[in-house]
mmCIF file with all atom_site columns, C-alpha atoms in Angstrom:
data_model
loop_
_atom_site.group_PDB
_atom_site.id
_atom_site.type_symbol
_atom_site.label_atom_id
_atom_site.label_alt_id
_atom_site.label_comp_id
_atom_site.label_asym_id
_atom_site.label_entity_id
_atom_site.label_seq_id
_atom_site.pdbx_PDB_ins_code
_atom_site.Cartn_x
_atom_site.Cartn_y
_atom_site.Cartn_z
_atom_site.occupancy
_atom_site.B_iso_or_equiv
_atom_site.pdbx_formal_charge
_atom_site.auth_seq_id
_atom_site.auth_comp_id
_atom_site.auth_asym_id
_atom_site.auth_atom_id
_atom_site.pdbx_PDB_model_num
ATOM 1   C CA . MET A 1 1   ? 91.555  79.972  177.292 1.00 80.00 ? 4   MET A CA 1
ATOM 2   C CA . ALA A 1 2   ? 90.056  76.897  178.893 1.00 87.00 ? 5   ALA A CA 1
ATOM 3   C CA . LEU A 1 3   ? 88.185  76.131  175.693 1.00 87.00 ? 6   LEU A CA 1
ATOM 4   C CA . PHE A 1 4   ? 91.446  76.250  173.709 1.00 84.00 ? 7   PHE A CA 1
ATOM 5   C CA . ARG A 1 5   ? 93.238  73.910  176.135 1.00 86.00 ? 8   ARG A CA 1
ATOM 6   C CA . GLU A 1 6   ? 90.332  71.499  175.958 1.00 87.00 ? 9   GLU A CA 1
ATOM 7   C CA . ALA A 1 7   ? 90.501  71.548  172.146 1.00 86.00 ? 10  ALA A CA 1
ATOM 8   C CA . ILE A 1 8   ? 94.209  70.701  172.025 1.00 85.00 ? 11  ILE A CA 1
ATOM 9   C CA . GLN A 1 9   ? 94.471  68.265  174.918 1.00 85.00 ? 12  GLN A CA 1
ATOM 10  C CA . ASP A 1 10  ? 94.806  65.226  172.600 1.00 85.00 ? 13  ASP A CA 1
ATOM 11  C CA . VAL A 1 11  ? 97.391  66.830  170.312 1.00 82.00 ? 14  VAL A CA 1
ATOM 12  C CA . VAL A 1 12  ? 100.726 65.008  170.107 1.00 79.00 ? 15  VAL A CA 1
ATOM 13  C CA . PRO A 1 13  ? 103.825 67.100  169.285 1.00 73.00 ? 16  PRO A CA 1
ATOM 14  C CA . LEU A 1 14  ? 105.709 66.209  166.107 1.00 67.00 ? 17  LEU A CA 1
ATOM 15  C CA . ARG A 1 15  ? 109.129 64.638  166.416 1.00 64.00 ? 18  ARG A CA 1
ATOM 16  C CA . HIS A 1 16  ? 111.768 66.997  165.055 1.00 59.00 ? 19  HIS A CA 1
ATOM 17  C CA . ASP A 1 17  ? 114.566 64.466  164.620 1.00 58.00 ? 20  ASP A CA 1
ATOM 18  C CA . ARG A 1 18  ? 113.185 63.351  161.229 1.00 56.00 ? 21  ARG A CA 1
ATOM 19  C CA . THR A 1 19  ? 113.356 66.690  159.464 1.00 54.00 ? 22  THR A CA 1
ATOM 20  C CA . GLU A 1 20  ? 116.253 67.755  157.280 1.00 57.00 ? 23  GLU A CA 1
ATOM 21  C CA . PRO A 1 21  ? 117.943 70.988  158.322 1.00 57.00 ? 24  PRO A CA 1
ATOM 22  C CA . PHE A 1 22  ? 117.723 73.850  155.849 1.00 57.00 ? 25  PHE A CA 1
ATOM 23  C CA . ARG A 1 23  ? 120.849 74.000  153.706 1.00 57.00 ? 26  ARG A CA 1
ATOM 24  C CA . ARG A 1 24  ? 121.750 77.071  151.725 1.00 56.00 ? 27  ARG A CA 1
ATOM 25  C CA . ARG A 1 25  ? 122.801 76.508  148.149 1.00 56.00 ? 28  ARG A CA 1
ATOM 26  C CA . ARG A 1 26  ? 126.230 77.695  147.230 1.00 56.00 ? 29  ARG A CA 1
ATOM 27  C CA . ARG A 1 27  ? 126.157 80.745  145.007 1.00 55.00 ? 30  ARG A CA 1
ATOM 28  C CA . PRO A 1 28  ? 127.912 80.354  141.682 1.00 53.00 ? 31  PRO A CA 1
ATOM 29  C CA . GLU A 1 29  ? 131.211 82.155  141.547 1.00 53.00 ? 32  GLU A CA 1
ATOM 30  C CA . PRO A 1 30  ? 131.024 84.900  138.963 1.00 52.00 ? 33  PRO A CA 1
ATOM 31  C CA . ALA A 1 31  ? 133.787 84.719  136.399 1.00 50.00 ? 34  ALA A CA 1
ATOM 32  C CA . ALA A 1 32  ? 134.108 87.790  134.259 1.00 48.00 ? 35  ALA A CA 1
ATOM 33  C CA . PRO A 1 33  ? 136.728 87.508  131.549 1.00 50.00 ? 36  PRO A CA 1
ATOM 34  C CA . GLY A 1 34  ? 137.675 90.664  129.722 1.00 48.00 ? 37  GLY A CA 1
ATOM 35  C CA . PRO A 1 35  ? 135.656 91.673  126.674 1.00 50.00 ? 38  PRO A CA 1
ATOM 36  C CA . ALA A 1 36  ? 136.619 90.180  123.342 1.00 49.00 ? 39  ALA A CA 1
ATOM 37  C CA . PRO A 1 37  ? 137.756 92.540  120.611 1.00 45.00 ? 40  PRO A CA 1
ATOM 38  C CA . ARG A 1 38  ? 134.956 93.888  118.363 1.00 48.00 ? 41  ARG A CA 1
ATOM 39  C CA . GLY A 1 39  ? 132.320 91.703  120.057 1.00 48.00 ? 42  GLY A CA 1
ATOM 40  C CA . GLU A 1 40  ? 133.888 88.463  118.837 1.00 47.00 ? 43  GLU A CA 1
ATOM 41  C CA . ALA A 1 41  ? 134.929 85.708  121.208 1.00 47.00 ? 44  ALA A CA 1
ATOM 42  C CA . ARG A 1 42  ? 138.600 84.912  121.335 1.00 46.00 ? 45  ARG A CA 1
ATOM 43  C CA . GLU A 1 43  ? 140.221 81.566  121.885 1.00 45.00 ? 46  GLU A CA 1
ATOM 44  C CA . GLU A 1 44  ? 142.152 82.017  125.125 1.00 47.00 ? 47  GLU A CA 1
ATOM 45  C CA . LEU A 1 45  ? 142.969 78.408  125.835 1.00 41.00 ? 48  LEU A CA 1
ATOM 46  C CA . PRO A 1 46  ? 144.849 76.090  123.524 1.00 41.00 ? 49  PRO A CA 1
ATOM 47  C CA . ALA A 1 47  ? 142.508 73.817  121.576 1.00 39.00 ? 50  ALA A CA 1
ATOM 48  C CA . ASP A 1 48  ? 144.009 70.719  123.151 1.00 37.00 ? 51  ASP A CA 1
ATOM 49  C CA . MET A 1 49  ? 143.701 71.987  126.730 1.00 36.00 ? 52  MET A CA 1
ATOM 50  C CA . ALA A 1 50  ? 140.861 70.378  128.661 1.00 36.00 ? 53  ALA A CA 1
ATOM 51  C CA . VAL A 1 51  ? 138.532 72.563  130.686 1.00 39.00 ? 54  VAL A CA 1
ATOM 52  C CA . GLU A 1 52  ? 136.844 70.814  133.587 1.00 42.00 ? 55  GLU A CA 1
ATOM 53  C CA . THR A 1 53  ? 133.124 71.091  132.925 1.00 48.00 ? 56  THR A CA 1
ATOM 54  C CA . PRO A 1 54  ? 130.722 70.177  135.703 1.00 56.00 ? 57  PRO A CA 1
ATOM 55  C CA . GLU A 1 55  ? 127.753 67.995  134.804 1.00 77.00 ? 58  GLU A CA 1
ATOM 56  C CA . GLU A 1 56  ? 125.363 70.906  135.377 1.00 84.00 ? 59  GLU A CA 1
ATOM 57  C CA . LEU A 1 57  ? 126.372 74.346  134.111 1.00 84.00 ? 60  LEU A CA 1
ATOM 58  C CA . LEU A 1 58  ? 125.558 77.567  135.952 1.00 90.00 ? 61  LEU A CA 1
ATOM 59  C CA . PHE A 1 59  ? 127.058 81.018  135.449 1.00 92.00 ? 62  PHE A CA 1
ATOM 60  C CA . MET A 1 60  ? 125.901 84.566  136.069 1.00 92.00 ? 63  MET A CA 1
ATOM 61  C CA . ARG A 1 61  ? 127.697 87.867  135.684 1.00 93.00 ? 64  ARG A CA 1
ATOM 62  C CA . PRO A 1 62  ? 127.836 90.268  138.617 1.00 93.00 ? 65  PRO A CA 1
ATOM 63  C CA . GLY A 1 63  ? 124.684 92.362  138.730 1.00 92.00 ? 66  GLY A CA 1
ATOM 64  C CA . VAL A 1 64  ? 122.368 89.683  137.333 1.00 92.00 ? 67  VAL A CA 1
ATOM 65  C CA . GLN A 1 65  ? 119.565 89.031  139.807 1.00 93.00 ? 68  GLN A CA 1
ATOM 66  C CA . GLN A 1 66  ? 119.447 85.541  141.282 1.00 93.00 ? 69  GLN A CA 1
ATOM 67  C CA . ARG A 1 67  ? 115.687 85.536  140.745 1.00 95.00 ? 70  ARG A CA 1
ATOM 68  C CA . VAL A 1 68  ? 116.227 85.858  136.996 1.00 94.00 ? 71  VAL A CA 1
ATOM 69  C CA . VAL A 1 69  ? 118.735 82.989  136.966 1.00 93.00 ? 72  VAL A CA 1
ATOM 70  C CA . ARG A 1 70  ? 116.341 80.868  139.035 1.00 93.00 ? 73  ARG A CA 1
ATOM 71  C CA . GLU A 1 71  ? 113.592 81.496  136.463 1.00 95.00 ? 74  GLU A CA 1
ATOM 72  C CA . LEU A 1 72  ? 116.024 80.630  133.664 1.00 94.00 ? 75  LEU A CA 1
ATOM 73  C CA . ARG A 1 73  ? 116.980 77.331  135.355 1.00 92.00 ? 76  ARG A CA 1
ATOM 74  C CA . ARG A 1 74  ? 113.339 76.378  135.815 1.00 92.00 ? 77  ARG A CA 1
ATOM 75  C CA . GLY A 1 75  ? 112.562 77.001  132.156 1.00 92.00 ? 78  GLY A CA 1
ATOM 76  C CA . ARG A 1 76  ? 110.265 79.932  132.877 1.00 94.00 ? 79  ARG A CA 1
ATOM 77  C CA . ILE A 1 77  ? 112.157 82.152  130.446 1.00 94.00 ? 80  ILE A CA 1
ATOM 78  C CA . PRO A 1 78  ? 111.470 80.332  127.183 1.00 93.00 ? 81  PRO A CA 1
ATOM 79  C CA . PRO A 1 79  ? 114.227 80.316  124.572 1.00 95.00 ? 82  PRO A CA 1
ATOM 80  C CA . ALA A 1 80  ? 113.267 82.302  121.478 1.00 95.00 ? 83  ALA A CA 1
ATOM 81  C CA . ASP A 1 81  ? 115.629 80.338  119.224 1.00 95.00 ? 84  ASP A CA 1
ATOM 82  C CA . CYS A 1 82  ? 117.747 77.200  119.298 1.00 95.00 ? 85  CYS A CA 1
ATOM 83  C CA . LEU A 1 83  ? 121.117 76.147  117.885 1.00 95.00 ? 86  LEU A CA 1
ATOM 84  C CA . ASP A 1 84  ? 121.869 72.434  117.507 1.00 93.00 ? 87  ASP A CA 1
ATOM 85  C CA . LEU A 1 85  ? 125.599 71.689  117.373 1.00 91.00 ? 88  LEU A CA 1
ATOM 86  C CA . HIS A 1 86  ? 125.130 67.902  117.223 1.00 84.00 ? 89  HIS A CA 1
ATOM 87  C CA . GLY A 1 87  ? 127.384 66.243  114.681 1.00 82.00 ? 90  GLY A CA 1
ATOM 88  C CA . LEU A 1 88  ? 129.717 69.223  114.298 1.00 88.00 ? 91  LEU A CA 1
ATOM 89  C CA . ARG A 1 89  ? 133.397 69.178  115.107 1.00 88.00 ? 92  ARG A CA 1
ATOM 90  C CA . VAL A 1 90  ? 134.818 71.947  117.301 1.00 88.00 ? 93  VAL A CA 1
ATOM 91  C CA . LYS A 1 91  ? 136.342 73.789  114.307 1.00 91.00 ? 94  LYS A CA 1
ATOM 92  C CA . GLN A 1 92  ? 132.958 73.740  112.548 1.00 92.00 ? 95  GLN A CA 1
ATOM 93  C CA . ALA A 1 93  ? 130.945 74.572  115.668 1.00 92.00 ? 96  ALA A CA 1
ATOM 94  C CA . ARG A 1 94  ? 132.827 77.719  116.707 1.00 94.00 ? 97  ARG A CA 1
ATOM 95  C CA . PRO A 1 95  ? 131.885 79.972  113.744 1.00 95.00 ? 98  PRO A CA 1
ATOM 96  C CA . VAL A 1 96  ? 128.317 78.622  113.744 1.00 95.00 ? 99  VAL A CA 1
ATOM 97  C CA . PHE A 1 97  ? 128.099 79.391  117.478 1.00 95.00 ? 100 PHE A CA 1
ATOM 98  C CA . ALA A 1 98  ? 129.478 82.938  117.042 1.00 95.00 ? 101 ALA A CA 1
ATOM 99  C CA . ARG A 1 99  ? 127.142 83.696  114.111 1.00 96.00 ? 102 ARG A CA 1
ATOM 100 C CA . PHE A 1 100 ? 124.120 82.362  116.025 1.00 96.00 ? 103 PHE A CA 1
ATOM 101 C CA . LEU A 1 101 ? 124.790 84.565  119.072 1.00 96.00 ? 104 LEU A CA 1
ATOM 102 C CA . ARG A 1 102 ? 125.467 87.604  116.890 1.00 94.00 ? 105 ARG A CA 1
ATOM 103 C CA . GLN A 1 103 ? 122.197 87.116  114.994 1.00 95.00 ? 106 GLN A CA 1
ATOM 104 C CA . ALA A 1 104 ? 120.255 86.452  118.203 1.00 95.00 ? 107 ALA A CA 1
ATOM 105 C CA . ARG A 1 105 ? 121.524 89.729  119.593 1.00 93.00 ? 108 ARG A CA 1
ATOM 106 C CA . GLN A 1 106 ? 120.662 91.601  116.389 1.00 93.00 ? 109 GLN A CA 1
ATOM 107 C CA . ARG A 1 107 ? 117.144 90.167  116.629 1.00 94.00 ? 110 ARG A CA 1
ATOM 108 C CA . HIS A 1 108 ? 116.929 91.369  120.266 1.00 94.00 ? 111 HIS A CA 1
ATOM 109 C CA . LEU A 1 109 ? 116.403 87.835  121.602 1.00 95.00 ? 112 LEU A CA 1
ATOM 110 C CA . ARG A 1 110 ? 116.583 87.570  125.372 1.00 95.00 ? 113 ARG A CA 1
ATOM 111 C CA . CYS A 1 111 ? 117.056 83.820  125.780 1.00 96.00 ? 114 CYS A CA 1
ATOM 112 C CA . VAL A 1 112 ? 118.353 81.109  123.443 1.00 96.00 ? 115 VAL A CA 1
ATOM 113 C CA . ARG A 1 113 ? 119.066 77.395  123.774 1.00 96.00 ? 116 ARG A CA 1
ATOM 114 C CA . ILE A 1 114 ? 122.249 75.733  122.548 1.00 95.00 ? 117 ILE A CA 1
ATOM 115 C CA . ILE A 1 115 ? 122.178 71.963  122.155 1.00 93.00 ? 118 ILE A CA 1
ATOM 116 C CA . HIS A 1 116 ? 125.708 70.617  122.509 1.00 89.00 ? 119 HIS A CA 1
ATOM 117 C CA . GLY A 1 117 ? 124.942 67.072  123.534 1.00 85.00 ? 120 GLY A CA 1
ATOM 118 C CA . LYS A 1 118 ? 127.013 64.896  125.826 1.00 78.00 ? 121 LYS A CA 1
ATOM 119 C CA . GLY A 1 119 ? 129.415 63.415  123.261 1.00 70.00 ? 122 GLY A CA 1
ATOM 120 C CA . ARG A 1 120 ? 132.751 62.667  124.914 1.00 66.00 ? 123 ARG A CA 1
ATOM 121 C CA . ASP A 1 121 ? 136.341 63.073  123.799 1.00 60.00 ? 124 ASP A CA 1
ATOM 122 C CA . PRO A 1 122 ? 138.296 59.980  122.685 1.00 61.00 ? 125 PRO A CA 1
ATOM 123 C CA . SER A 1 123 ? 139.474 59.336  126.246 1.00 58.00 ? 126 SER A CA 1
ATOM 124 C CA . GLY A 1 124 ? 135.826 59.332  127.356 1.00 56.00 ? 127 GLY A CA 1
ATOM 125 C CA . THR A 1 125 ? 136.383 61.829  130.161 1.00 55.00 ? 128 THR A CA 1
ATOM 126 C CA . GLN A 1 126 ? 134.871 65.151  129.025 1.00 60.00 ? 129 GLN A CA 1
ATOM 127 C CA . PRO A 1 127 ? 131.906 66.142  126.835 1.00 64.00 ? 130 PRO A CA 1
ATOM 128 C CA . VAL A 1 128 ? 133.690 67.879  123.941 1.00 79.00 ? 131 VAL A CA 1
ATOM 129 C CA . LEU A 1 129 ? 131.153 70.413  122.623 1.00 86.00 ? 132 LEU A CA 1
ATOM 130 C CA . LYS A 1 130 ? 129.682 71.025  126.065 1.00 87.00 ? 133 LYS A CA 1
ATOM 131 C CA . GLN A 1 131 ? 133.130 71.933  127.357 1.00 87.00 ? 134 GLN A CA 1
ATOM 132 C CA . LYS A 1 132 ? 133.838 74.252  124.419 1.00 91.00 ? 135 LYS A CA 1
ATOM 133 C CA . THR A 1 133 ? 130.372 75.849  124.564 1.00 91.00 ? 136 THR A CA 1
ATOM 134 C CA . HIS A 1 134 ? 130.958 76.601  128.257 1.00 92.00 ? 137 HIS A CA 1
ATOM 135 C CA . GLN A 1 135 ? 134.341 78.155  127.447 1.00 93.00 ? 138 GLN A CA 1
ATOM 136 C CA . TRP A 1 136 ? 132.998 80.226  124.530 1.00 95.00 ? 139 TRP A CA 1
ATOM 137 C CA . LEU A 1 137 ? 130.016 81.522  126.514 1.00 95.00 ? 140 LEU A CA 1
ATOM 138 C CA . LEU A 1 138 ? 132.300 82.759  129.299 1.00 94.00 ? 141 LEU A CA 1
ATOM 139 C CA . GLN A 1 139 ? 134.206 84.828  126.735 1.00 94.00 ? 142 GLN A CA 1
ATOM 140 C CA . ARG A 1 140 ? 131.145 86.613  125.317 1.00 94.00 ? 143 ARG A CA 1
ATOM 141 C CA . PRO A 1 141 ? 130.367 89.946  127.031 1.00 94.00 ? 144 PRO A CA 1
ATOM 142 C CA . GLU A 1 142 ? 126.747 89.881  125.813 1.00 94.00 ? 145 GLU A CA 1
ATOM 143 C CA . VAL A 1 143 ? 126.115 86.668  127.776 1.00 95.00 ? 146 VAL A CA 1
ATOM 144 C CA . LEU A 1 144 ? 124.635 87.656  131.136 1.00 95.00 ? 147 LEU A CA 1
ATOM 145 C CA . ALA A 1 145 ? 124.002 84.145  132.436 1.00 95.00 ? 148 ALA A CA 1
ATOM 146 C CA . PHE A 1 146 ? 123.701 80.551  131.331 1.00 95.00 ? 149 PHE A CA 1
ATOM 147 C CA . CYS A 1 147 ? 122.677 77.261  132.839 1.00 94.00 ? 150 CYS A CA 1
ATOM 148 C CA . SER A 1 148 ? 121.947 73.691  131.870 1.00 92.00 ? 151 SER A CA 1
ATOM 149 C CA . ALA A 1 149 ? 118.496 73.415  130.348 1.00 93.00 ? 152 ALA A CA 1
ATOM 150 C CA . PRO A 1 150 ? 115.685 71.890  132.399 1.00 92.00 ? 153 PRO A CA 1
ATOM 151 C CA . ARG A 1 151 ? 115.311 68.138  131.973 1.00 90.00 ? 154 ARG A CA 1
ATOM 152 C CA . PHE A 1 152 ? 112.239 68.575  129.730 1.00 90.00 ? 155 PHE A CA 1
ATOM 153 C CA . ASP A 1 153 ? 114.275 70.698  127.293 1.00 90.00 ? 156 ASP A CA 1
ATOM 154 C CA . GLY A 1 154 ? 117.536 68.756  126.957 1.00 89.00 ? 157 GLY A CA 1
ATOM 155 C CA . GLY A 1 155 ? 118.901 68.681  130.502 1.00 89.00 ? 158 GLY A CA 1
ATOM 156 C CA . THR A 1 156 ? 122.695 68.718  130.709 1.00 88.00 ? 159 THR A CA 1
ATOM 157 C CA . GLY A 1 157 ? 122.935 68.161  126.946 1.00 89.00 ? 160 GLY A CA 1
ATOM 158 C CA . ALA A 1 158 ? 121.676 71.702  126.291 1.00 92.00 ? 161 ALA A CA 1
ATOM 159 C CA . THR A 1 159 ? 122.301 75.161  127.714 1.00 94.00 ? 162 THR A CA 1
ATOM 160 C CA . TYR A 1 160 ? 119.949 78.114  128.201 1.00 96.00 ? 163 TYR A CA 1
ATOM 161 C CA . VAL A 1 161 ? 121.703 81.425  127.534 1.00 96.00 ? 164 VAL A CA 1
ATOM 162 C CA . LEU A 1 162 ? 120.458 84.803  128.776 1.00 96.00 ? 165 LEU A CA 1
ATOM 163 C CA . LEU A 1 163 ? 121.619 87.640  126.525 1.00 96.00 ? 166 LEU A CA 1
ATOM 164 C CA . SER A 1 164 ? 121.912 91.323  127.320 1.00 92.00 ? 167 SER A CA 1
ATOM 165 C CA . ARG A 1 165 ? 119.579 93.632  125.508 1.00 81.00 ? 168 ARG A CA 1
ATOM 166 C CA . LYS A 1 166 ? 121.303 95.282  122.579 1.00 64.00 ? 169 LYS A CA 1
ATOM 167 C CA . LYS A 1 167 ? 121.568 98.987  123.205 1.00 59.00 ? 170 LYS A CA 1
ATOM 168 C CA . ALA A 1 168 ? 119.982 101.027 120.458 1.00 46.00 ? 171 ALA A CA 1
ATOM 169 C CA . ASN A 1 169 ? 122.277 103.552 118.833 1.00 49.00 ? 172 ASN A CA 1
ATOM 170 C CA . SER A 1 170 ? 121.142 106.998 119.805 1.00 43.00 ? 173 SER A CA 1
ATOM 171 C CA . THR A 1 171 ? 120.683 109.173 116.772 1.00 46.00 ? 174 THR A CA 1
ATOM 172 C CA . PRO A 1 172 ? 120.424 112.912 117.228 1.00 47.00 ? 175 PRO A CA 1
ATOM 173 C CA . SER A 1 173 ? 117.084 114.278 116.118 1.00 47.00 ? 176 SER A CA 1
ATOM 174 C CA . THR A 1 174 ? 117.288 117.203 113.752 1.00 45.00 ? 177 THR A CA 1
#
């Protein structure tokens, strides 16, 4: 013990007043709208009604592991396909969006990227396609989680979407 005390006699304790206290991140509130009829999204809000869209998007359904969403946010689950909605109006974008998600699911894709951009409405307050994409994704039961893409892959102008695995139809063997 004397040898240890001799070895640490010149050690100066660190000052603790310069460290930041650990802060827990707030968990995203799960929002689970009812399923849309026949797997299609429905328009629940009037087209002219604004939906407040935060700069960074984050959503996960109950039961989705936070670890998976963390990997999605960091870009460690690479998107298998990408949809670019740039230059489309909302009326044009909606069917393209629905078809893309339907085809992604049929192809058993786990993660896709949707580029909506940051184009604002005429008043300059809300990103139009980003706001609608957010709304449409919340209405799709096959969407397990989504978040803004990492900065290297579009940042807040794109969204990573985690899709549920399509259940194979069980066919009786004869």
